[in-house]
């Protein structure tokens, strides 16, 4: 058994930021366990720019953003195990992991930070008719093929889903010589950033079809084409609108799912909307000493916010390790009227610092108000020019506000049109 | 001549209409801030993009290493830049910031590596 103060599961931006923050706070023995061959997580394959505008004040590519943290980790005495798969986190914080060199290892930890990230929703989660030919993959898989392995997975491409990864891959495949025929989006709006729609699709004349989906795939060994169709308000395909498109590749960019198998095994309670753990403002789960941050907690649109959130978790873990973590009285936060979820789900009303509640809305709002209430009293009300599901928002709860609350209070955030 | 654009200066995405005569911008409408006006004028007169792609690497851990243009390149030169980059090969080790192609197409912009490859 190896003894550590802090075990961090996952060496992407979340895990690295949490470990570095804990180190800065004075935690001595820290280890990061990473499944891939290097630190950096998914940023390693996100070679486009747009990362770091908030955190570093400059526009970096994914590997450059990760590189800055990898360099910082290397300057510390934080231990790193790469190519290492965590199999289990036990009830008493023993983390079991395995790799080719060391075999099976057990790490006894005072605190654990879960930073496993998320994965893409696969084809199996969609009900598309047809056989299983080669050429159907998630946009992220294609991204790894092209950007890491230097391998082009196809020549004629259809993309289902207009999330940012799908849009980025439309441009990437086009630049490398593929013909991207169409991007189909089930919803009447795109979940991607406007900037990406303009610079990844419009620049290359790639059509974006809203309220449209793939209903059938064709081909036996290799994909030969897909049938697309328009959908009605209930998102059901409209008979008679089918159209055949010849292609050898179908990329799926249809959502991300936090990867919480380890969290479930150890009995961490999950939020049904985020699919991530229920946490308090220190990002501690309902299991004492187990913290969560990054995309395993909630899917983020900006890595800068992942870093911010993970530093909170790293600080929380350090306080826990030093026995400084305050007990307190925790109350719930709740999103209503258009607010789909709030992280953190629990807040300590005895806390003496301002804190931010992060949330997402369920649809696009123009000129609506974000209203924060507690026990029938409006704590803040702020008009926003635009609110969209693709962009995480936040509201501030001040220490002053917390002082007025009691154990039966509930903080709600709602949208008022 | 009128041209329609969507502003990308912020997430709002204002639809902008630009009136052009003899290649000169006569008016910009639809924008809700100054940045929109500047974006539209730049987009009409000299649209530029930053380019990110990958370049072949010899003796690398991976077959390719990611690169970016050190500054924006004209939008209509992107594919020309791509063919220059795709015909280049560099040797590992590579580190972030290494200049892979100097002054590509004489545009005054370098192509630089954006990741490490220690080599095998």
PDB file of C-alpha atoms in Angstrom, chain A residues 79-313:
ATOM      1  CA  UNK A  79       4.082  12.042  -8.466  1.00  0.00           C
ATOM      2  CA  UNK A  80       2.553  11.168 -11.837  1.00  0.00           C
ATOM      3  CA  UNK A  81       1.605   7.708 -13.074  1.00  0.00           C
ATOM      4  CA  UNK A  82       0.626   7.696 -16.760  1.00  0.00           C
ATOM      5  CA  UNK A  83      -0.732   4.713 -18.719  1.00  0.00           C
ATOM      6  CA  UNK A  84      -2.384   3.873 -15.426  1.00  0.00           C
ATOM      7  CA  UNK A  85      -6.005   2.852 -15.085  1.00  0.00           C
ATOM      8  CA  UNK A  86      -7.861   3.394 -11.831  1.00  0.00           C
ATOM      9  CA  UNK A  87     -10.112   0.428 -11.166  1.00  0.00           C
ATOM     10  CA  UNK A  88     -11.738   1.354  -7.912  1.00  0.00           C
ATOM     11  CA  UNK A  89     -12.013   3.891  -5.128  1.00  0.00           C
ATOM     12  CA  UNK A  90     -12.974   2.207  -1.869  1.00  0.00           C
ATOM     13  CA  UNK A  91     -15.138   3.414   0.962  1.00  0.00           C
ATOM     14  CA  UNK A  92     -12.051   4.213   3.079  1.00  0.00           C
ATOM     15  CA  UNK A  93     -10.300   6.140   0.266  1.00  0.00           C
ATOM     16  CA  UNK A  94      -8.047   3.386  -1.040  1.00  0.00           C
ATOM     17  CA  UNK A  95      -7.540   3.875  -4.773  1.00  0.00           C
ATOM     18  CA  UNK A  96      -6.731   0.716  -6.733  1.00  0.00           C
ATOM     19  CA  UNK A  97      -4.965   1.182 -10.056  1.00  0.00           C
ATOM     20  CA  UNK A  98      -3.072  -0.927 -12.576  1.00  0.00           C
ATOM     21  CA  UNK A  99      -0.411  -0.397 -15.232  1.00  0.00           C
ATOM     22  CA  UNK A 100       2.053  -2.460 -17.284  1.00  0.00           C
ATOM     23  CA  UNK A 101       5.149  -1.652 -15.237  1.00  0.00           C
ATOM     24  CA  UNK A 102       3.963  -1.695 -11.652  1.00  0.00           C
ATOM     25  CA  UNK A 103       1.082  -4.123 -11.924  1.00  0.00           C
ATOM     26  CA  UNK A 104      -1.677  -3.678  -9.372  1.00  0.00           C
ATOM     27  CA  UNK A 105      -1.186  -0.777  -6.965  1.00  0.00           C
ATOM     28  CA  UNK A 106      -3.095   0.521  -3.975  1.00  0.00           C
ATOM     29  CA  UNK A 107      -2.925   4.131  -2.885  1.00  0.00           C
ATOM     30  CA  UNK A 108      -4.175   5.020   0.582  1.00  0.00           C
ATOM     31  CA  UNK A 109      -5.331   8.621   0.530  1.00  0.00           C
ATOM     32  CA  UNK A 110      -6.636  11.137   3.040  1.00  0.00           C
ATOM     33  CA  UNK A 111      -8.512  12.892   0.233  1.00  0.00           C
ATOM     34  CA  UNK A 112      -9.361  11.951  -3.359  1.00  0.00           C
ATOM     35  CA  UNK A 113     -10.111  14.312  -6.249  1.00  0.00           C
ATOM     36  CA  UNK A 114     -12.199  12.778  -9.032  1.00  0.00           C
ATOM     37  CA  UNK A 115     -11.226  14.420 -12.340  1.00  0.00           C
ATOM     38  CA  UNK A 116     -12.007  11.747 -14.921  1.00  0.00           C
ATOM     39  CA  UNK A 117     -13.620  14.083 -17.439  1.00  0.00           C
ATOM     40  CA  UNK A 118     -16.366  13.022 -19.796  1.00  0.00           C
ATOM     41  CA  UNK A 119     -16.851  10.928 -22.896  1.00  0.00           C
ATOM     42  CA  UNK A 120     -18.860  11.337 -26.055  1.00  0.00           C
ATOM     43  CA  UNK A 121     -22.308   9.907 -26.502  1.00  0.00           C
ATOM     44  CA  UNK A 122     -21.786   6.969 -28.888  1.00  0.00           C
ATOM     45  CA  UNK A 123     -23.863   5.670 -31.783  1.00  0.00           C
ATOM     46  CA  UNK A 124     -25.439   3.054 -29.531  1.00  0.00           C
ATOM     47  CA  UNK A 125     -27.184   5.813 -27.608  1.00  0.00           C
ATOM     48  CA  UNK A 126     -28.990   6.971 -30.764  1.00  0.00           C
ATOM     49  CA  UNK A 127     -31.566   4.910 -32.539  1.00  0.00           C
ATOM     50  CA  UNK A 128     -30.312   5.049 -36.107  1.00  0.00           C
ATOM     51  CA  UNK A 129     -31.419   2.186 -38.334  1.00  0.00           C
ATOM     52  CA  UNK A 130     -28.914   0.319 -40.478  1.00  0.00           C
ATOM     53  CA  UNK A 131     -26.021  -2.104 -40.170  1.00  0.00           C
ATOM     54  CA  UNK A 132     -22.662  -1.451 -38.534  1.00  0.00           C
ATOM     55  CA  UNK A 133     -20.207  -0.610 -41.322  1.00  0.00           C
ATOM     56  CA  UNK A 134     -16.806   1.036 -40.784  1.00  0.00           C
ATOM     57  CA  UNK A 135     -16.793   4.818 -41.044  1.00  0.00           C
ATOM     58  CA  UNK A 136     -19.184   5.737 -38.245  1.00  0.00           C
ATOM     59  CA  UNK A 137     -17.466   7.303 -35.260  1.00  0.00           C
ATOM     60  CA  UNK A 138     -17.682  10.129 -32.762  1.00  0.00           C
ATOM     61  CA  UNK A 139     -16.204  13.485 -33.776  1.00  0.00           C
ATOM     62  CA  UNK A 140     -13.646  13.134 -30.984  1.00  0.00           C
ATOM     63  CA  UNK A 141     -12.453   9.782 -32.308  1.00  0.00           C
ATOM     64  CA  UNK A 142     -11.928  11.342 -35.730  1.00  0.00           C
ATOM     65  CA  UNK A 143     -10.145  14.232 -34.028  1.00  0.00           C
ATOM     66  CA  UNK A 144      -7.688  11.814 -32.424  1.00  0.00           C
ATOM     67  CA  UNK A 145      -7.136   9.985 -35.738  1.00  0.00           C
ATOM     68  CA  UNK A 146      -6.366  13.214 -37.601  1.00  0.00           C
ATOM     69  CA  UNK A 147      -4.540  15.275 -34.980  1.00  0.00           C
ATOM     70  CA  UNK A 148      -2.583  12.645 -33.035  1.00  0.00           C
ATOM     71  CA  UNK A 149      -2.262   9.680 -35.384  1.00  0.00           C
ATOM     72  CA  UNK A 150      -1.975  11.709 -38.600  1.00  0.00           C
ATOM     73  CA  UNK A 151      -4.601   9.542 -40.232  1.00  0.00           C
ATOM     74  CA  UNK A 152      -7.593  10.689 -42.284  1.00  0.00           C
ATOM     75  CA  UNK A 153     -10.603   8.482 -41.520  1.00  0.00           C
ATOM     76  CA  UNK A 154     -12.628   9.396 -44.614  1.00  0.00           C
ATOM     77  CA  UNK A 155     -13.139  11.481 -47.744  1.00  0.00           C
ATOM     78  CA  UNK A 156     -16.841  12.282 -47.898  1.00  0.00           C
ATOM     79  CA  UNK A 157     -18.255  13.256 -44.555  1.00  0.00           C
ATOM     80  CA  UNK A 158     -21.653  13.861 -42.954  1.00  0.00           C
ATOM     81  CA  UNK A 159     -21.716  15.210 -39.416  1.00  0.00           C
ATOM     82  CA  UNK A 160     -24.627  14.649 -37.050  1.00  0.00           C
ATOM     83  CA  UNK A 161     -24.825  17.196 -34.254  1.00  0.00           C
ATOM     84  CA  UNK A 162     -23.613  20.785 -34.340  1.00  0.00           C
ATOM     85  CA  UNK A 163     -21.796  20.874 -31.012  1.00  0.00           C
ATOM     86  CA  UNK A 164     -18.420  22.556 -31.075  1.00  0.00           C
ATOM     87  CA  UNK A 165     -16.425  19.355 -31.594  1.00  0.00           C
ATOM     88  CA  UNK A 166     -18.502  18.540 -34.682  1.00  0.00           C
ATOM     89  CA  UNK A 167     -18.034  22.035 -36.086  1.00  0.00           C
ATOM     90  CA  UNK A 168     -14.298  22.048 -35.380  1.00  0.00           C
ATOM     91  CA  UNK A 169     -13.972  18.670 -37.119  1.00  0.00           C
ATOM     92  CA  UNK A 170     -15.930  19.928 -40.153  1.00  0.00           C
ATOM     93  CA  UNK A 171     -13.211  22.535 -40.681  1.00  0.00           C
ATOM     94  CA  UNK A 172     -10.355  20.183 -39.818  1.00  0.00           C
ATOM     95  CA  UNK A 173     -11.484  17.479 -42.265  1.00  0.00           C
ATOM     96  CA  UNK A 174     -12.078  20.115 -44.974  1.00  0.00           C
ATOM     97  CA  UNK A 175      -8.602  21.604 -44.540  1.00  0.00           C
ATOM     98  CA  UNK A 176      -7.130  18.116 -44.894  1.00  0.00           C
ATOM     99  CA  UNK A 177      -8.940  17.580 -48.177  1.00  0.00           C
ATOM    100  CA  UNK A 178     -12.191  15.848 -47.251  1.00  0.00           C
ATOM    101  CA  UNK A 179     -15.555  16.984 -48.532  1.00  0.00           C
ATOM    102  CA  UNK A 180     -17.933  17.701 -45.651  1.00  0.00           C
ATOM    103  CA  UNK A 181     -21.355  17.476 -47.252  1.00  0.00           C
ATOM    104  CA  UNK A 182     -23.655  18.607 -44.473  1.00  0.00           C
ATOM    105  CA  UNK A 183     -23.958  19.094 -40.725  1.00  0.00           C
ATOM    106  CA  UNK A 184     -27.359  17.937 -39.416  1.00  0.00           C
ATOM    107  CA  UNK A 185     -28.710  19.268 -36.127  1.00  0.00           C
ATOM    108  CA  UNK A 186     -31.759  17.707 -34.469  1.00  0.00           C
ATOM    109  CA  UNK A 187     -32.644  20.874 -32.553  1.00  0.00           C
ATOM    110  CA  UNK A 188     -33.923  24.079 -34.195  1.00  0.00           C
ATOM    111  CA  UNK A 189     -30.732  25.823 -32.996  1.00  0.00           C
ATOM    112  CA  UNK A 190     -27.058  24.914 -32.884  1.00  0.00           C
ATOM    113  CA  UNK A 191     -25.377  24.112 -29.600  1.00  0.00           C
ATOM    114  CA  UNK A 192     -22.103  25.407 -30.984  1.00  0.00           C
ATOM    115  CA  UNK A 193     -20.542  28.847 -30.653  1.00  0.00           C
ATOM    116  CA  UNK A 194     -21.522  31.382 -33.344  1.00  0.00           C
ATOM    117  CA  UNK A 195     -17.838  31.908 -34.037  1.00  0.00           C
ATOM    118  CA  UNK A 196     -17.458  28.231 -34.880  1.00  0.00           C
ATOM    119  CA  UNK A 197     -20.500  28.197 -37.155  1.00  0.00           C
ATOM    120  CA  UNK A 198     -19.081  31.139 -39.091  1.00  0.00           C
ATOM    121  CA  UNK A 199     -15.437  30.053 -39.193  1.00  0.00           C
ATOM    122  CA  UNK A 200     -15.868  26.274 -39.475  1.00  0.00           C
ATOM    123  CA  UNK A 201     -18.953  25.995 -41.713  1.00  0.00           C
ATOM    124  CA  UNK A 202     -19.740  29.299 -43.495  1.00  0.00           C
ATOM    125  CA  UNK A 203     -16.079  29.860 -44.449  1.00  0.00           C
ATOM    126  CA  UNK A 204     -16.102  26.602 -46.396  1.00  0.00           C
ATOM    127  CA  UNK A 205     -19.681  26.695 -47.651  1.00  0.00           C
ATOM    128  CA  UNK A 206     -20.709  23.699 -45.533  1.00  0.00           C
ATOM    129  CA  UNK A 207     -24.505  23.681 -45.063  1.00  0.00           C
ATOM    130  CA  UNK A 208     -25.972  23.447 -41.549  1.00  0.00           C
ATOM    131  CA  UNK A 209     -29.417  21.856 -41.543  1.00  0.00           C
ATOM    132  CA  UNK A 210     -31.394  22.540 -38.383  1.00  0.00           C
ATOM    133  CA  UNK A 211     -34.290  20.300 -37.247  1.00  0.00           C
ATOM    134  CA  UNK A 212     -32.775  17.487 -39.258  1.00  0.00           C
ATOM    135  CA  UNK A 213     -31.343  14.096 -38.343  1.00  0.00           C
ATOM    136  CA  UNK A 214     -29.839  10.913 -39.746  1.00  0.00           C
ATOM    137  CA  UNK A 215     -32.472   8.161 -39.871  1.00  0.00           C
ATOM    138  CA  UNK A 216     -30.582   5.369 -41.606  1.00  0.00           C
ATOM    139  CA  UNK A 217     -27.044   4.321 -42.477  1.00  0.00           C
ATOM    140  CA  UNK A 218     -26.252   2.384 -45.655  1.00  0.00           C
ATOM    141  CA  UNK A 219     -23.386   0.048 -46.533  1.00  0.00           C
ATOM    142  CA  UNK A 220     -22.143  -3.333 -45.352  1.00  0.00           C
ATOM    143  CA  UNK A 221     -18.374  -3.231 -44.784  1.00  0.00           C
ATOM    144  CA  UNK A 222     -17.858   0.497 -45.294  1.00  0.00           C
ATOM    145  CA  UNK A 223     -20.417   3.262 -44.941  1.00  0.00           C
ATOM    146  CA  UNK A 224     -21.781   4.165 -48.383  1.00  0.00           C
ATOM    147  CA  UNK A 225     -24.330   6.800 -47.480  1.00  0.00           C
ATOM    148  CA  UNK A 226     -26.889   8.034 -44.993  1.00  0.00           C
ATOM    149  CA  UNK A 227     -30.556   8.954 -45.187  1.00  0.00           C
ATOM    150  CA  UNK A 228     -31.365  12.235 -43.489  1.00  0.00           C
ATOM    151  CA  UNK A 229     -34.823  13.617 -42.724  1.00  0.00           C
ATOM    152  CA  UNK A 230     -36.405  16.733 -41.250  1.00  0.00           C
ATOM    153  CA  UNK A 231     -37.942  16.426 -37.786  1.00  0.00           C
ATOM    154  CA  UNK A 232     -41.109  17.969 -36.346  1.00  0.00           C
ATOM    155  CA  UNK A 233     -41.486  19.940 -33.072  1.00  0.00           C
ATOM    156  CA  UNK A 234     -41.454  16.666 -31.173  1.00  0.00           C
ATOM    157  CA  UNK A 235     -38.118  15.837 -32.819  1.00  0.00           C
ATOM    158  CA  UNK A 236     -39.709  12.960 -34.763  1.00  0.00           C
ATOM    159  CA  UNK A 237     -38.656  12.416 -38.408  1.00  0.00           C
ATOM    160  CA  UNK A 238     -41.266  13.694 -40.883  1.00  0.00           C
ATOM    161  CA  UNK A 239     -42.184  10.986 -43.435  1.00  0.00           C
ATOM    162  CA  UNK A 240     -41.593  12.094 -47.011  1.00  0.00           C
ATOM    163  CA  UNK A 241     -38.665  14.411 -46.173  1.00  0.00           C
ATOM    164  CA  UNK A 242     -36.004  11.704 -46.450  1.00  0.00           C
ATOM    165  CA  UNK A 243     -32.968  12.439 -48.559  1.00  0.00           C
ATOM    166  CA  UNK A 244     -30.063  10.122 -49.443  1.00  0.00           C
ATOM    167  CA  UNK A 245     -26.541  11.512 -49.098  1.00  0.00           C
ATOM    168  CA  UNK A 246     -23.546   9.566 -50.356  1.00  0.00           C
ATOM    169  CA  UNK A 247     -20.693   9.513 -47.839  1.00  0.00           C
ATOM    170  CA  UNK A 248     -18.033   7.185 -46.426  1.00  0.00           C
ATOM    171  CA  UNK A 249     -17.879   8.751 -42.979  1.00  0.00           C
ATOM    172  CA  UNK A 250     -20.471   9.778 -40.393  1.00  0.00           C
ATOM    173  CA  UNK A 251     -19.196  11.781 -37.445  1.00  0.00           C
ATOM    174  CA  UNK A 252     -21.320  12.035 -34.325  1.00  0.00           C
ATOM    175  CA  UNK A 253     -21.187  15.143 -32.147  1.00  0.00           C
ATOM    176  CA  UNK A 254     -24.258  14.487 -30.073  1.00  0.00           C
ATOM    177  CA  UNK A 255     -23.348  15.270 -26.515  1.00  0.00           C
ATOM    178  CA  UNK A 256     -20.954  14.510 -23.695  1.00  0.00           C
ATOM    179  CA  UNK A 257     -21.502  12.337 -20.650  1.00  0.00           C
ATOM    180  CA  UNK A 258     -19.479  12.741 -17.433  1.00  0.00           C
ATOM    181  CA  UNK A 259     -17.523   9.540 -16.826  1.00  0.00           C
ATOM    182  CA  UNK A 260     -18.690   8.615 -13.327  1.00  0.00           C
ATOM    183  CA  UNK A 261     -18.278   4.842 -13.089  1.00  0.00           C
ATOM    184  CA  UNK A 262     -15.735   5.190 -10.264  1.00  0.00           C
ATOM    185  CA  UNK A 263     -17.925   7.722  -8.465  1.00  0.00           C
ATOM    186  CA  UNK A 264     -20.917   5.382  -8.628  1.00  0.00           C
ATOM    187  CA  UNK A 265     -18.875   2.442  -7.332  1.00  0.00           C
ATOM    188  CA  UNK A 266     -17.814   4.330  -4.252  1.00  0.00           C
ATOM    189  CA  UNK A 267     -21.377   5.472  -3.664  1.00  0.00           C
ATOM    190  CA  UNK A 268     -21.067   9.149  -4.508  1.00  0.00           C
ATOM    191  CA  UNK A 269     -24.517  10.596  -5.085  1.00  0.00           C
ATOM    192  CA  UNK A 270     -25.049  11.932  -8.621  1.00  0.00           C
ATOM    193  CA  UNK A 271     -27.192  14.805  -9.870  1.00  0.00           C
ATOM    194  CA  UNK A 272     -29.747  13.558 -12.390  1.00  0.00           C
ATOM    195  CA  UNK A 273     -29.398  16.568 -14.669  1.00  0.00           C
ATOM    196  CA  UNK A 274     -25.605  17.039 -14.730  1.00  0.00           C
ATOM    197  CA  UNK A 275     -24.880  13.278 -14.431  1.00  0.00           C
ATOM    198  CA  UNK A 276     -22.053  14.431 -12.163  1.00  0.00           C
ATOM    199  CA  UNK A 277     -21.659  14.234  -8.375  1.00  0.00           C
ATOM    200  CA  UNK A 278     -23.687  16.402  -6.029  1.00  0.00           C
ATOM    201  CA  UNK A 279     -21.147  18.768  -4.444  1.00  0.00           C
ATOM    202  CA  UNK A 280     -20.906  21.666  -2.035  1.00  0.00           C
ATOM    203  CA  UNK A 281     -19.115  24.949  -2.711  1.00  0.00           C
ATOM    204  CA  UNK A 282     -15.741  23.324  -1.926  1.00  0.00           C
ATOM    205  CA  UNK A 283     -16.566  20.707  -4.617  1.00  0.00           C
ATOM    206  CA  UNK A 284     -16.704  17.984  -1.983  1.00  0.00           C
ATOM    207  CA  UNK A 285     -19.151  15.193  -2.767  1.00  0.00           C
ATOM    208  CA  UNK A 286     -21.497  13.738  -0.153  1.00  0.00           C
ATOM    209  CA  UNK A 287     -18.696  11.248   0.664  1.00  0.00           C
ATOM    210  CA  UNK A 288     -16.343  13.045   3.059  1.00  0.00           C
ATOM    211  CA  UNK A 289     -12.871  13.522   1.580  1.00  0.00           C
ATOM    212  CA  UNK A 290     -13.940  12.814  -2.001  1.00  0.00           C
ATOM    213  CA  UNK A 291     -13.952  15.860  -4.265  1.00  0.00           C
ATOM    214  CA  UNK A 292     -14.899  16.268  -7.930  1.00  0.00           C
ATOM    215  CA  UNK A 293     -14.102  18.875 -10.572  1.00  0.00           C
ATOM    216  CA  UNK A 294     -13.981  19.481 -14.311  1.00  0.00           C
ATOM    217  CA  UNK A 295     -16.101  17.653 -16.859  1.00  0.00           C
ATOM    218  CA  UNK A 296     -16.756  14.722 -14.517  1.00  0.00           C
ATOM    219  CA  UNK A 297     -18.727  17.172 -12.371  1.00  0.00           C
ATOM    220  CA  UNK A 298     -20.504  19.064 -15.147  1.00  0.00           C
ATOM    221  CA  UNK A 299     -19.737  19.403 -18.847  1.00  0.00           C
ATOM    222  CA  UNK A 300     -18.023  22.757 -19.406  1.00  0.00           C
ATOM    223  CA  UNK A 301     -17.769  24.782 -22.597  1.00  0.00           C
ATOM    224  CA  UNK A 302     -14.546  26.570 -21.599  1.00  0.00           C
ATOM    225  CA  UNK A 303     -11.444  24.935 -20.122  1.00  0.00           C
ATOM    226  CA  UNK A 304     -10.714  28.196 -18.315  1.00  0.00           C
ATOM    227  CA  UNK A 305     -13.718  27.500 -16.079  1.00  0.00           C
ATOM    228  CA  UNK A 306     -12.533  23.913 -15.557  1.00  0.00           C
ATOM    229  CA  UNK A 307      -9.275  25.309 -14.191  1.00  0.00           C
ATOM    230  CA  UNK A 308     -11.131  27.736 -11.909  1.00  0.00           C
ATOM    231  CA  UNK A 309     -13.422  25.006 -10.590  1.00  0.00           C
ATOM    232  CA  UNK A 310     -10.554  22.565 -10.061  1.00  0.00           C
ATOM    233  CA  UNK A 311      -8.580  25.076  -8.037  1.00  0.00           C
ATOM    234  CA  UNK A 312     -11.591  25.322  -5.732  1.00  0.00           C
ATOM    235  CA  UNK A 313     -11.568  21.515  -5.395  1.00  0.00           C
TER     236      UNK A 313
END
